[in-house]
Amino acid sequence: MSSALENSIVYLKGVGPKRAELFEKLGIRTVKDLIYHLPRRYTDLSSPLPIAATVLEQPNVVKVTVVSKERPAMIRRGMTVYRLLVTDGADDMTVTIFNSQYAFDMLKQGEEYILFGKVTGNFTRREMSSPEIRRAGDADRIEPVYPLTAGLTQNILRNCVKNAISKMMPQDVEFLPADILDSAAMMPEAEALRLVHFPQDPNDITHARRRLAFDELLTLRLGMLSLRERNRSYTGYSMKNTDMTPFLAALPFRLTGAQNRAISECAADMQKSTPMNRLLLGDVGSGKTAVAAACCYFAAKNGAQSVLMAPTEILASQHFESLRGFLGPSGLNVSLLVGSMTKKQKEAVYMKMKTGEADVIVGTHAVFQEGAEYCRLGLVITDEQHRFGVEQRSALAKKGENPHRLVMSATPIPRTLALMIYGELDISVLDELPNGRKKVDTYAVTGKLRSRACAFVRKELDSGGQAYIVCPAVDEGENMFNVTDYAAELEKGEFKGYRIGVLHGKLPAAKKEDVMRRFKDGALDILVCTTVVEVGVDVPNASIMMVENADRFGLSQLHQLRGRVGRGERASSCILITDNVSEESRKRLKILSSTSNGFEISEADLEIRGPGDFFGSAQHGLPPLKIADLAADGELIKLSQDVADRIYDTGRITLPGCAALRKRVEELFSAAAD
Ligand code: ADP
Ligand code: MG
């Protein structure tokens, strides 16, 4: 399908090679790119205000007639000021224009104009400076405002877009069959594009946006479904149901209902002839490791090996300890494989893996490196997977012999978001904390109470506890310096005589591991750190956390952070220090004191801060959503998912009528891979 829209914009009227280069900077190469370069916002010229009603210090729209023009005044070299008097019939106002003879000349005495600009002055005298000027007759009522780059102006953009739109034929852009549009009450694509650029009234924007957001969500979902299909098109290890009693009997606790449910879901998956692809979504401390252990047990009893991969060595050894505790009593062999082991140690583990002596291998990336050969790898578990992208996730799936896959994420995210981000996975949720898990008492205080907070921390240290002191990573570049400085300050001041370790993202991995290890072993009293501790390291003796500048963090992130304490016998607390005394900040932090349910917190966070903050924006590896708003478009997400699932499940996606749709899906994912 080739249309005029696929042409380079060089061929568009008003665009030559020079301008084309500027457009290129905006990512615009073809006419179609230009059509999909959407307004960032709009200037509404449709309802001008009387001069007397304009809002001071704000941009306002007025409709006025030029009464008189003053002689231009050169106030200094290179700076000419032009003044005019305008009236709306009732009041008059001075308009000041700096340096633009063109704008000044454009305004003719006795003629009517729409002006848009900031109004200053007082209640009796008003002034507008450097307004945008439109002749009253031919002003669009609502004007698009585009993202720009130096050398391009709004006017150039508007004219070029207008031109491009006039060349667009409905069949060039429509990619959904008519009956689908009808059933979802969506307008044609061409109309949506025309209206999103040149709306006649605000409703047009809403409706056009709805169609374009729907497009985005629908193609994203379809892309996820085809990823899922790709992962599923292999046969995995079809396992037999297994008596879990010996495993359960060896556990030092009773599983929660949520854990039991998740284990049953995994067991059912592993009995199918296609590989399991499941996300285990659970709050901090919800007991994901025990679920992972159960799956390993299930696999081992079916004669298959399991591997659990963690992002850091310290997490890997922690999982190793836990799994050995859970599975050792049942006679399973659990082995650790990490990069820092000697060649000889590694080779010993390789041997156990190869011969099948090892039932479960726990490690870092080392578990997939050269030399690591498996005997019958039936289950791959990855922890904290949200740090990897979609592509990496599916690359992992191709390893081994099409094993079952379990992904553990410690970020409790709202279900709608989980469905978008992990759309190619099935989801099990651990929404229940084990009994006896201590609530972390959380207090938000202002900086004035810092020294009292420090005294509180010292008291905890003196009675044998350990503390985290967290400060935000403001600027990655300077941050290293900041944290180190800050720690030095604490060492000289409030925490003189205590053993303090420093941990931040810029440290080499080995150094990080070393500091974390010493803290875990009790050789340090205080760990001063940035959010690197967020990842689930277990130090049961750490019972207090103090967070500086707490309002700089997302609520979910703070919740993750405080999950580092309250893991042992000691009553635990978290002190959030903030100098932001605004009502909103207080309200936000109060949510943390009032609930310890990570899902509730993440819903609130999604509302307040939007989805970007759950992961650093690039980290989820998804194509960026330009239009749809995951926080606000709940209805639309549901609708697009239903429609996508129907198109997919009925096989309609493979029919000729959906060729254009298939192309869209491919484009979306290939753009994300760039
Ligand atoms: P997370 O989901 O954060 O990874 P973990 O698996 O590390 O949580 O479990 C947190 C702690 O709770 C561990 O010490 C674990 O042994 C314990 N635990 C797990 N499940 C239960 C349970 N059902 N009852 C009591 N304690 C449990
Ligand atoms: Mg964990």
XYZ file of C-alpha atoms and ligand atoms in Angstrom:
702
model
C 0.000 0.000 0.000
C 1.776 3.118 -1.116
C 0.191 6.510 -0.969
C 1.263 10.105 -1.253
C 1.656 10.042 2.515
C 4.715 7.816 2.345
C 6.545 10.494 0.348
C 9.273 12.571 1.894
C 8.025 15.938 3.123
C 10.490 17.600 0.763
C 7.743 17.264 -1.814
C 5.256 19.125 0.355
C 4.557 22.714 -0.631
C 6.494 25.050 1.641
C 9.142 22.476 2.557
C 12.519 22.418 0.832
C 15.649 20.455 1.660
C 16.632 22.979 4.344
C 13.333 22.775 6.187
C 13.221 19.044 5.723
C 16.371 18.873 7.845
C 14.656 20.796 10.611
C 11.634 18.526 10.412
C 13.968 15.573 10.633
C 15.033 16.847 14.048
C 11.434 16.399 15.153
C 11.479 12.855 13.805
C 9.401 13.863 10.800
C 10.517 12.401 7.479
C 7.362 11.602 5.565
C 4.077 13.378 5.079
C 2.557 10.721 7.280
C 5.013 11.493 10.089
C 3.897 15.090 9.870
C 0.247 14.148 10.076
C 1.012 12.166 13.211
C 2.975 15.030 14.757
C 0.232 15.974 17.164
C -0.361 19.290 18.917
C 1.065 19.542 22.394
C -1.776 21.850 23.376
C -4.169 24.387 21.870
C -4.754 28.093 21.981
C -8.453 28.697 22.189
C -9.271 31.895 20.328
C -12.944 31.069 20.244
C -14.045 33.044 23.269
C -12.336 36.429 23.540
C -12.835 38.282 26.804
C -13.780 41.927 27.241
C -10.620 43.860 28.162
C -12.037 44.612 31.607
C -12.498 40.914 32.287
C -8.997 39.747 31.326
C -6.965 38.007 34.008
C -3.828 39.884 35.015
C -0.475 38.143 34.593
C -2.101 35.446 32.448
C -2.382 34.909 28.694
C -5.748 36.178 27.471
C -7.619 36.350 24.198
C -9.242 39.641 23.226
C -11.011 40.873 20.113
C -10.114 44.517 19.513
C -9.972 47.339 16.981
C -6.819 49.414 16.517
C -7.485 53.008 17.601
C -4.085 54.550 17.027
C -0.443 53.693 16.493
C 2.406 55.563 18.199
C 5.645 56.437 16.537
C 8.193 53.616 17.109
C 10.720 54.362 19.843
C 14.262 53.082 19.819
C 14.958 52.564 23.522
C 18.490 51.335 22.967
C 20.594 49.960 20.172
C 18.808 47.060 18.571
C 15.649 47.459 20.645
C 12.672 49.227 19.134
C 9.365 49.444 20.940
C 6.097 49.794 19.066
C 2.959 50.891 20.894
C -0.662 50.883 19.850
C -3.935 51.718 21.470
C -6.726 49.209 20.936
C -10.362 49.090 22.065
C -13.042 46.475 22.473
C -15.725 49.148 22.277
C -16.006 49.561 26.029
C -12.412 49.816 27.271
C -9.088 50.474 25.696
C -5.684 48.962 26.295
C -2.072 49.550 25.245
C -0.376 46.906 23.153
C 3.420 46.800 23.151
C 5.433 45.034 20.509
C 9.189 44.631 20.776
C 11.336 44.732 17.677
C 8.790 43.336 15.278
C 8.109 45.920 12.656
C 6.339 43.184 10.749
C 3.759 42.658 13.480
C 3.378 46.387 13.920
C 2.784 46.972 10.225
C 0.320 44.132 10.074
C -1.992 45.949 12.506
C -4.002 48.539 10.576
C -5.804 51.404 12.217
C -9.572 50.862 12.333
C -9.380 47.119 11.691
C -10.369 44.305 14.004
C -7.995 41.635 15.333
C -7.824 38.730 17.725
C -4.881 39.157 20.087
C -3.482 36.483 22.376
C -0.926 37.432 24.994
C -0.121 38.097 28.601
C -1.994 40.974 30.186
C -0.290 43.166 32.778
C -1.151 46.430 34.493
C -3.769 47.110 37.116
C -7.502 47.370 37.368
C -7.722 50.684 35.585
C -4.954 50.390 32.963
C -4.213 47.222 31.107
C -1.431 46.330 28.743
C -0.674 43.417 26.514
C 2.841 42.791 25.279
C 4.059 40.840 22.253
C 0.717 39.191 21.515
C 0.024 36.700 18.792
C -2.037 38.476 16.174
C -4.807 37.130 13.949
C -7.125 39.066 11.672
C -10.587 38.763 13.230
C -12.105 37.321 10.079
C -9.740 34.458 9.417
C -8.618 33.318 12.855
C -9.103 29.612 13.424
C -11.163 29.323 16.511
C -8.866 26.859 18.199
C -5.233 26.768 17.138
C -2.881 23.832 17.577
C 0.418 24.406 19.349
C 3.102 21.974 18.226
C 6.366 20.764 19.666
C 8.967 22.789 17.767
C 12.634 22.904 17.047
C 14.798 25.986 16.433
C 14.150 27.400 12.967
C 10.542 26.280 12.760
C 7.610 28.360 13.929
C 4.055 27.478 14.859
C 2.910 29.138 11.660
C 5.181 27.052 9.462
C 4.052 23.890 11.241
C 0.383 24.804 10.977
C 0.594 25.566 7.283
C 2.539 22.425 6.473
C 0.169 20.255 8.497
C -2.808 21.886 6.817
C -1.251 21.107 3.498
C -0.514 17.518 4.410
C -4.010 16.976 5.752
C -5.487 18.281 2.520
C -3.546 15.601 0.639
C -4.737 12.816 2.939
C -7.310 10.382 1.581
C -9.361 8.494 4.179
C -8.144 5.131 2.859
C -4.521 6.246 3.297
C -4.794 6.316 7.039
C -7.715 4.091 8.023
C -6.497 0.743 9.314
C -9.494 -0.602 11.175
C -12.472 -2.365 9.584
C -15.698 -0.359 9.666
C -17.635 -2.782 11.862
C -14.970 -2.545 14.563
C -15.126 1.240 14.464
C -18.899 1.083 14.703
C -18.969 -1.300 17.618
C -16.458 0.791 19.559
C -18.132 4.078 18.541
C -14.926 5.424 17.040
C -14.672 8.042 14.305
C -12.725 7.356 11.093
C -8.963 7.860 11.377
C -8.867 10.646 8.780
C -11.504 12.587 10.655
C -9.712 12.091 13.959
C -6.491 13.408 12.443
C -8.190 16.396 10.861
C -9.949 17.300 14.095
C -6.981 16.762 16.372
C -5.048 19.322 14.312
C -7.846 21.723 13.468
C -10.707 21.338 15.936
C -13.764 23.496 15.622
C -14.599 23.235 19.288
C -13.173 21.532 22.391
C -15.414 18.477 21.954
C -13.665 17.722 18.688
C -10.391 17.369 20.524
C -11.900 14.948 23.025
C -13.428 12.751 20.343
C -10.411 12.778 18.067
C -8.128 12.024 20.971
C -10.325 9.113 21.969
C -9.882 7.477 18.564
C -6.125 8.082 18.478
C -5.622 6.802 22.014
C -7.718 3.781 21.152
C -5.432 3.132 18.158
C -2.429 3.230 20.383
C -3.809 0.960 23.069
C -5.255 -1.464 20.563
C -2.028 -1.893 18.613
C -0.048 -2.200 21.825
C -2.326 -4.926 23.091
C -2.239 -6.759 19.774
C 1.540 -6.563 19.786
C 1.591 -8.079 23.255
C -0.751 -10.847 22.175
C 1.468 -11.765 19.263
C 4.535 -11.752 21.527
C 2.648 -14.086 23.802
C 1.773 -16.296 20.871
C 5.382 -16.384 19.741
C 6.405 -17.515 23.207
C 3.688 -20.115 23.231
C 4.227 -21.698 19.899
C 6.674 -24.191 21.372
C 5.983 -27.254 23.422
C 7.484 -27.073 26.867
C 7.919 -29.681 29.546
C 4.481 -31.018 30.064
C 4.518 -32.020 33.719
C 2.351 -34.258 35.838
C 0.476 -33.206 38.913
C 2.594 -33.657 41.987
C 1.952 -34.236 45.661
C 3.196 -31.087 47.387
C 2.744 -32.382 50.958
C 6.440 -33.094 51.649
C 7.358 -29.599 50.483
C 4.653 -27.977 52.589
C 5.574 -30.031 55.616
C 9.172 -28.817 55.419
C 8.205 -25.134 55.383
C 8.664 -23.220 58.642
C 5.250 -21.566 58.129
C 1.830 -22.076 56.589
C 1.352 -20.554 53.156
C -1.093 -17.689 52.761
C -4.213 -18.144 50.659
C -2.686 -15.974 47.965
C 0.485 -18.065 47.900
C -1.538 -21.276 47.604
C -3.567 -19.795 44.777
C -0.466 -18.678 42.894
C 1.141 -22.097 43.301
C -1.967 -23.826 41.939
C -1.996 -21.480 38.954
C 1.648 -22.228 38.218
C 1.143 -25.973 38.673
C -1.764 -25.899 36.238
C 0.349 -24.001 33.706
C 3.229 -26.417 33.971
C 0.953 -29.320 33.189
C 0.039 -27.842 29.824
C 1.871 -28.645 26.631
C 2.808 -25.016 26.081
C 5.274 -23.258 28.374
C 4.049 -21.306 31.346
C 4.519 -17.548 30.929
C 3.476 -16.120 34.228
C 4.081 -12.975 36.177
C 4.036 -13.248 39.948
C 3.089 -9.829 41.167
C 3.406 -9.303 44.867
C 3.960 -6.675 47.455
C 7.231 -6.504 49.363
C 7.277 -9.351 51.847
C 4.325 -11.151 50.305
C 6.419 -14.294 50.065
C 7.241 -14.651 46.389
C 10.304 -16.751 47.138
C 8.246 -19.502 48.738
C 6.057 -19.630 45.617
C 9.180 -19.866 43.471
C 10.440 -22.675 45.693
C 7.158 -24.559 45.294
C 7.471 -24.317 41.519
C 11.043 -25.627 41.682
C 9.858 -28.510 43.815
C 7.084 -29.275 41.334
C 9.585 -29.239 38.460
C 12.146 -31.351 40.318
C 9.553 -34.000 41.114
C 8.921 -34.080 37.371
C 12.601 -34.646 36.720
C 13.253 -31.117 35.465
C 15.878 -28.615 36.531
C 14.993 -25.077 37.567
C 17.032 -21.930 37.435
C 16.388 -18.729 39.358
C 18.096 -15.619 38.070
C 18.496 -12.434 40.143
C 19.923 -9.069 39.054
C 22.716 -8.902 41.663
C 25.005 -11.350 43.411
C 23.768 -10.438 46.815
C 20.170 -11.082 45.839
C 21.214 -14.319 44.221
C 22.928 -15.548 47.380
C 19.947 -14.488 49.423
C 17.620 -16.516 47.205
C 20.080 -19.366 47.357
C 19.916 -19.408 51.149
C 16.112 -19.271 51.144
C 15.652 -21.956 48.520
C 18.141 -24.220 50.225
C 16.171 -23.771 53.424
C 12.849 -24.549 51.725
C 14.010 -27.382 49.464
C 16.994 -28.934 51.241
C 14.837 -30.882 53.700
C 13.089 -32.576 50.757
C 16.450 -33.769 49.495
C 16.766 -31.361 46.570
C 20.162 -30.060 45.536
C 20.305 -26.260 45.290
C 23.474 -24.737 43.783
C 24.723 -21.179 43.526
C 26.421 -19.789 40.433
C 27.703 -16.200 40.393
C 30.317 -14.319 38.412
C 32.683 -13.710 41.306
C 33.253 -17.426 41.934
C 36.648 -18.877 40.973
C 36.965 -20.849 37.780
C 37.328 -24.002 39.808
C 34.193 -23.324 41.849
C 32.245 -22.569 38.709
C 33.388 -25.716 37.019
C 32.229 -27.766 39.958
C 28.767 -26.225 39.614
C 28.777 -26.664 35.824
C 29.424 -30.341 36.393
C 26.508 -30.656 38.788
C 24.275 -28.854 36.307
C 25.328 -30.952 33.387
C 25.001 -34.268 35.146
C 21.642 -33.346 36.591
C 22.874 -33.591 40.162
C 21.742 -29.997 40.704
C 17.956 -29.694 40.869
C 17.876 -25.932 41.294
C 20.494 -23.402 40.186
C 20.396 -19.918 41.619
C 22.545 -17.158 40.230
C 23.108 -13.974 38.315
C 23.470 -13.607 34.536
C 26.213 -16.208 34.922
C 23.519 -18.882 34.726
C 23.074 -18.158 31.024
C 26.669 -17.608 30.115
C 28.933 -19.878 28.181
C 29.905 -22.984 30.081
C 26.531 -23.166 31.820
C 24.900 -26.267 30.356
C 21.772 -27.768 31.717
C 20.582 -31.297 31.921
C 16.803 -30.900 31.640
C 16.012 -27.244 32.122
C 12.269 -27.105 32.641
C 11.703 -23.899 34.588
C 13.253 -20.434 34.387
C 12.443 -17.981 37.173
C 13.602 -14.387 37.052
C 13.389 -11.961 39.940
C 12.838 -8.227 39.570
C 12.277 -8.632 35.873
C 10.746 -5.213 35.411
C 14.273 -3.973 35.049
C 14.453 -5.733 31.718
C 12.556 -4.835 28.556
C 10.013 -6.805 26.559
C 12.628 -7.866 24.034
C 14.996 -9.127 26.702
C 12.179 -10.994 28.323
C 11.371 -12.851 25.142
C 15.074 -13.402 24.403
C 15.299 -15.215 27.705
C 12.402 -17.397 26.686
C 14.375 -18.659 23.742
C 17.138 -20.012 26.002
C 17.197 -23.607 27.093
C 14.672 -26.056 25.799
C 11.545 -23.919 25.822
C 11.195 -24.078 29.567
C 8.330 -22.786 31.667
C 8.791 -19.216 32.783
C 7.950 -17.407 35.979
C 8.693 -13.713 36.352
C 8.657 -12.197 39.823
C 8.042 -8.483 40.222
C 8.214 -6.725 43.549
C 6.412 -3.659 42.263
C 2.743 -3.913 43.116
C 1.185 -2.154 40.166
C -2.480 -1.625 39.390
C -3.949 -4.374 37.295
C -4.727 -2.194 34.273
C -1.117 -1.135 34.160
C 0.136 -4.677 34.669
C -1.991 -5.812 31.742
C -0.459 -3.158 29.539
C 3.119 -3.664 30.588
C 3.116 -7.404 31.003
C 0.443 -8.076 28.420
C 2.299 -11.077 27.054
C 2.212 -12.808 30.441
C -0.487 -14.348 32.597
C -0.641 -12.806 36.025
C -0.828 -14.183 39.553
C -1.215 -11.664 42.322
C -0.038 -12.068 45.919
C -2.326 -9.571 47.582
C -2.048 -10.901 51.106
C 0.842 -10.552 53.526
C 1.905 -13.485 55.699
C 0.583 -13.361 59.240
C 3.021 -12.007 61.726
C 4.667 -9.739 59.226
C 5.256 -6.523 61.101
C 3.629 -3.346 60.012
C 6.229 -0.639 59.587
C 5.158 2.374 61.648
C 5.522 5.296 59.314
C 5.804 8.947 60.289
C 6.107 12.019 58.125
C 7.923 14.902 59.825
C 9.420 18.216 58.768
C 13.128 19.015 58.785
C 12.674 20.880 62.059
C 12.339 17.524 63.770
C 15.406 16.022 62.107
C 17.552 15.990 65.216
C 14.781 14.291 67.163
C 14.440 11.775 64.375
C 18.199 11.156 64.534
C 17.984 10.634 68.294
C 15.258 8.077 67.644
C 17.486 6.296 65.147
C 20.412 6.284 67.609
C 18.206 4.733 70.259
C 17.362 1.934 67.857
C 21.037 1.425 67.004
C 22.036 1.379 70.662
C 19.589 -1.389 71.355
C 21.161 -3.511 68.636
C 19.238 -2.542 65.495
C 20.531 -1.257 62.193
C 19.372 1.670 60.099
C 18.971 2.735 56.517
C 19.262 6.422 55.766
C 18.033 7.147 52.270
C 18.526 10.292 50.253
C 17.203 10.888 46.762
C 19.348 10.659 43.658
C 18.826 14.209 42.491
C 21.371 14.362 39.736
C 23.080 11.187 38.677
C 26.262 13.096 37.923
C 26.595 14.936 41.200
C 24.762 12.422 43.232
C 27.769 10.297 44.087
C 29.414 13.318 45.607
C 26.286 14.309 47.472
C 25.663 11.004 49.152
C 29.282 10.610 50.182
C 29.369 14.154 51.536
C 26.141 13.708 53.332
C 27.378 10.503 54.946
C 30.571 12.229 56.032
C 28.479 14.947 57.622
C 26.429 12.399 59.538
C 29.603 10.649 60.634
C 30.955 13.852 62.142
C 27.636 15.031 63.543
C 24.514 13.141 64.575
C 26.051 9.694 64.192
C 29.545 10.174 65.527
C 31.064 6.877 66.586
C 28.705 4.692 64.578
C 29.882 2.511 61.699
C 28.526 3.990 58.475
C 28.587 2.517 54.972
C 27.727 4.333 51.755
C 25.895 2.827 48.823
C 24.929 4.493 45.545
C 24.414 3.640 41.920
C 27.776 4.887 40.702
C 29.798 2.429 42.781
C 31.313 -0.535 40.949
C 29.202 -3.667 41.352
C 31.784 -5.457 43.483
C 32.014 -2.507 45.871
C 28.225 -2.366 46.135
C 28.078 -6.039 46.970
C 30.793 -5.596 49.566
C 29.060 -2.739 51.369
C 25.719 -4.545 51.283
C 27.352 -7.696 52.586
C 28.975 -5.884 55.505
C 25.666 -4.283 56.393
C 23.950 -7.637 56.225
C 26.648 -9.219 58.411
C 26.204 -6.509 61.012
C 29.625 -4.937 60.457
C 27.909 -1.613 59.737
C 25.316 0.167 61.862
C 24.026 2.522 59.224
C 23.715 2.262 55.495
C 23.522 5.666 53.846
C 22.181 5.083 50.385
C 20.191 6.147 47.377
C 17.346 4.014 46.090
C 19.711 1.206 45.152
C 18.477 -0.587 48.258
C 15.051 -0.754 46.699
C 15.867 -4.107 45.201
C 14.860 -6.742 47.709
C 17.837 -7.330 49.921
C 16.889 -8.950 53.184
C 18.555 -7.658 56.349
C 16.248 -8.833 59.138
C 18.093 -6.868 61.796
C 17.515 -3.540 60.040
C 14.608 -2.033 61.904
C 14.577 1.634 61.112
C 14.694 3.745 58.006
C 14.983 7.479 57.667
C 14.224 9.037 54.273
C 15.469 12.528 53.443
C 13.441 14.707 51.046
C 10.727 12.106 51.036
C 8.461 14.140 48.779
C 10.903 13.632 45.925
C 9.918 9.968 45.780
C 6.846 8.304 44.377
C 4.601 6.665 46.950
C 5.170 3.225 45.487
C 8.856 3.800 45.661
C 8.669 4.841 49.306
C 6.591 1.791 50.006
C 9.212 -0.380 48.321
C 11.908 1.317 50.329
C 10.271 0.840 53.685
C 9.795 -2.818 52.809
C 13.521 -3.148 53.554
C 12.729 -2.892 57.262
C 10.274 -4.896 59.325
C 11.710 -8.162 58.025
C 12.819 -9.565 61.343
C 11.776 -9.791 64.979
C 12.259 -6.125 65.822
C 9.392 -3.643 65.725
C 10.203 -1.366 62.831
C 9.651 2.172 61.757
C 10.151 4.511 58.882
C 10.611 8.257 59.249
C 9.892 10.366 56.201
C 11.495 13.767 56.371
C 10.171 16.503 54.146
C 10.303 20.259 54.096
C 7.448 20.415 51.679
C 4.592 21.533 53.899
C 2.015 21.803 51.126
C -1.363 20.220 51.696
C -0.834 17.921 48.740
C 2.502 16.636 49.974
C 1.027 15.970 53.414
C -1.912 14.148 51.903
C 0.373 11.997 49.794
C 2.656 10.971 52.619
C -0.312 10.337 54.866
C -1.409 7.541 52.538
C 1.762 5.732 53.558
C 1.092 6.038 57.269
C -2.450 4.868 56.818
C -2.034 1.734 54.728
C 0.536 -0.934 54.103
C -1.234 -2.355 51.071
C 1.082 -1.845 48.127
C -1.703 -2.157 45.578
C -3.750 0.573 47.237
C -0.678 2.754 47.357
C 0.149 2.162 43.728
C -3.385 3.085 42.668
C -3.042 6.361 44.540
C 0.389 6.904 43.049
C -0.859 6.267 39.551
C -3.529 8.886 40.071
C -1.149 11.440 41.486
C 1.972 10.959 39.434
C 1.069 8.991 36.348
C 2.513 5.706 35.154
C 5.985 6.907 34.232
C 7.147 6.758 37.803
C 6.637 3.089 38.366
C 9.694 2.423 36.337
C 12.190 4.874 34.982
C 10.383 5.598 31.742
C 12.616 3.567 29.455
C 12.811 0.618 31.772
C 9.648 -1.199 30.923
C 10.792 -1.496 27.302
C 7.374 -0.640 25.928
C 6.705 1.591 22.984
C 6.054 4.992 24.536
C 2.421 6.004 24.624
C 2.050 9.410 23.034
C -1.635 9.951 23.436
C -3.222 7.466 25.774
C -2.964 8.193 29.458
C -2.766 4.981 31.450
C -3.956 6.739 34.557
C -6.949 8.524 33.069
C -8.043 6.257 30.249
C -9.197 3.267 32.284
C -12.399 2.828 30.249
C -10.545 3.057 26.998
C -7.916 0.555 28.117
C -10.651 -1.926 28.923
C -12.415 -1.309 25.627
C -9.259 -1.607 23.550
C -8.276 -4.784 25.342
C -11.663 -6.351 24.720
C -11.578 -5.410 21.051
C -7.980 -6.571 20.615
C -8.647 -9.880 22.356
C -11.673 -10.469 20.131
C -9.774 -9.699 16.934
C -6.999 -11.960 18.086
C -8.890 -14.882 19.546
C -11.178 -15.228 16.548
C -8.185 -15.332 14.233
C -9.484 -12.285 12.441
C -6.114 -10.610 12.787
C -4.696 -12.996 10.182
C -7.356 -12.180 7.555
C -6.749 -9.814 4.622
C -9.189 -7.267 6.099
C -6.736 -6.696 8.951
C -3.597 -6.271 6.842
C -3.348 -2.547 7.572
C -3.843 -3.216 11.270
C -1.078 -5.840 11.262
C 1.227 -3.344 9.626
C 0.469 -0.811 12.358
C 1.330 -3.296 15.067
C 4.643 -4.110 13.405
C 5.467 -0.429 13.024
C 4.762 0.239 16.678
C 7.142 -2.439 17.867
C 9.864 -1.735 15.365
C 9.809 1.927 16.419
C 10.181 0.857 20.045
C 13.159 -1.325 19.189
C 15.067 1.624 17.681
P 9.085 -11.013 48.730
O 7.744 -11.277 48.140
O 9.287 -9.592 49.113
O 10.215 -11.544 47.893
P 9.994 -12.991 50.528
O 9.757 -14.161 49.680
O 11.390 -12.495 50.669
O 9.067 -11.795 50.094
O 9.381 -13.287 51.953
C 9.519 -12.382 53.006
C 9.669 -13.107 54.325
O 8.447 -13.730 54.699
C 10.693 -14.209 54.257
O 11.434 -14.202 55.442
C 9.845 -15.467 54.152
O 10.502 -16.581 54.677
C 8.626 -15.122 54.950
N 7.399 -15.800 54.517
C 7.025 -16.131 53.258
N 5.812 -16.713 53.246
C 5.384 -16.755 54.518
C 4.188 -17.239 55.169
N 3.198 -17.797 54.468
N 4.098 -17.110 56.501
C 5.090 -16.530 57.213
N 6.243 -16.073 56.675
C 6.388 -16.168 55.345
Mg 11.992 -10.924 47.021
